Each structure stands twice: as structure tokens, then as C-alpha cells.
């Protein structure tokens, strides 16, 4: 996948603000996993969304195997790519149908079933087996409500089951607790082997999944290299990584505190 001179600005952006994506050149080799790192607002999510054309570039080109994504039919493009974004959307449908949404329709029933379970295991989403009617349980707006972390794991399972040539993951583990995150990271490593992947990483453990990292700053790539290389050569990279670890500790403190308060409220209600 190659990004050449990519620019993007949102339609409603006032004239004086620079492009959100301000001239990005990147090459992701076949089978390579590249992480996108950068502070909030640096353009990571926007850049990811340009690949499956959730938005169209306003300058430059994105090609996959030499073909401009704008020259592919949306159907071809969407079967070539799979996305899992941070705020996962699930459909009012069964777990099974949600996960197998992008799976190859030519699969036999047995093959689909095997794929479903592989994807659920990889994404540590086997909690679905314990739902009222297991993987046939209806979820989404009209079904069982799930936590953010559970939705995120199902979205990840869906993107894995699609077996795409290009996988786009926007901080897919952000809502998981540390232990679950470790499990998923380990399993994801196997799946990512051989899949061309662009992954927005917020945590160092996710960054460690990547062959190379691109540091995004104000819509521009300011450094590319392995995590170790960037740690050694880029003061800015070291700062961003440290800053994110700090942010994460704060989030965890808030999570723990919220959990304790909720627990106390439940206990008091029970009295
Ligand atoms: N739908 C939108 N409309 C207008 N501006 C947006 C929209 N989404 C994001 N932006 C702006 O684009 C910039 C980059 O955002 P984003 O790609 O979400 O960054 P990141 O994922 O790195 O936090 C930010 O300044 C953000 O406010
Ligand atoms: Mg983002």
C-alpha cells in the first residue's frame, strides 16, 4: 500500500486551518504491520479512514498493489480492506452475523463456523458463548447491550474474520483491561503475520506488534522506523510514548475509581 502526497481537509474546515492530513508519503510493504503513533488530533484516525474511502483524499493518491483506491469499485475496495475502529458499530443482529459480516460468502457452513470461533478466540470474545443463546444472541441497538471493551473485541473479531488483504485498526485494544490486552496482543501477532496492516497504537504493547512505526504530527509523518530506532533517534517520539503511558495510567486510575464507586452504589442499593 502506498500513500503519495496525501492531503485531506474536512469539508467544513475554515480556510485558515491547515489540511488535517498535510502531505503524507508512506509505503507499507506486503504483509507488513505499520503502527501510527501521534498525539490526539494528529490525524491518525482520519488517515486510516482514507484507505477504505470513508473519506476521499483531497490531494495525492493511495494505491494498493499499484491501483488507486478511487479506481476500484467500492465493493472491491471494501472486500480488500477491513476496519476496526475505536468506537465499534455493531448491527442489531446475532453475534454470528456481526462477526461474519465481511467473511467470504463462498465458505461452507462448516468453514464459516470454524472461522467464527477462530476470530472470537483471537479477539478474546468468547464471552459471547455465555450469552443467553450463545453466538445466536442478538446484540446491537435492539439486542443485548455490551460494554465498550466487549464491542471492541467483536469489531476486532469481525475484521479478522474478513481475512482482508489490508487491515486497518484504530486503537483496537483501547477499551481492554491490561490482562485482556496482553492476551489479544499475543494472538493478534499470529493473525497479523502476512496481513498488510496499518494500526493506530496508543499503547507501547500495541506498538510492539508493528514491524515499523510512523510518527504523525499535525497531519505529517515526521519519523519512520522501528520502535527501537525511533526510541533512539527521535526525542519527540520518546516524548509521545512517555506521554501516552502517563495518560493511560490516569485513565486506569479513573476506571478503577469509577468501578469502586459503582460497586459501592450497588452494595448500598442492596442494603
Ligand atoms: N468529522 C470531522 N469533521 C471535522 N474535523 C474533524 C473530524 N474528525 C476529526 N476532525 C479534526 O481532524 C483533526 C485530526 O483528527 P483525528 O484524525 O481524529 O486525529 P487522531 O485520531 O490522531 O486523534 C483534529 O483536529 C480533529 O478535530
Ligand atoms: Mg483517533
JSON list of C-alpha atoms and ligand atoms in Angstrom, two decimals, residues 44-45 86 170, ligand 2:
[
{"chain": "A", "resi": 44, "resn": "UNK", "atom": "CA", "xyz": [-4.27, 9.14, 12.81]},
{"chain": "A", "resi": 45, "resn": "UNK", "atom": "CA", "xyz": [-7.95, 8.19, 12.55]},
{"chain": "A", "resi": 86, "resn": "UNK", "atom": "CA", "xyz": [-12.23, 2.55, 18.31]},
{"chain": "A", "resi": 170, "resn": "UNK", "atom": "CA", "xyz": [-7.81, 2.20, 15.00]},
{"chain": "B", "resi": 2, "resn": "LIG", "atom": "MG1", "xyz": [-8.22, 8.83, 16.66]}
]
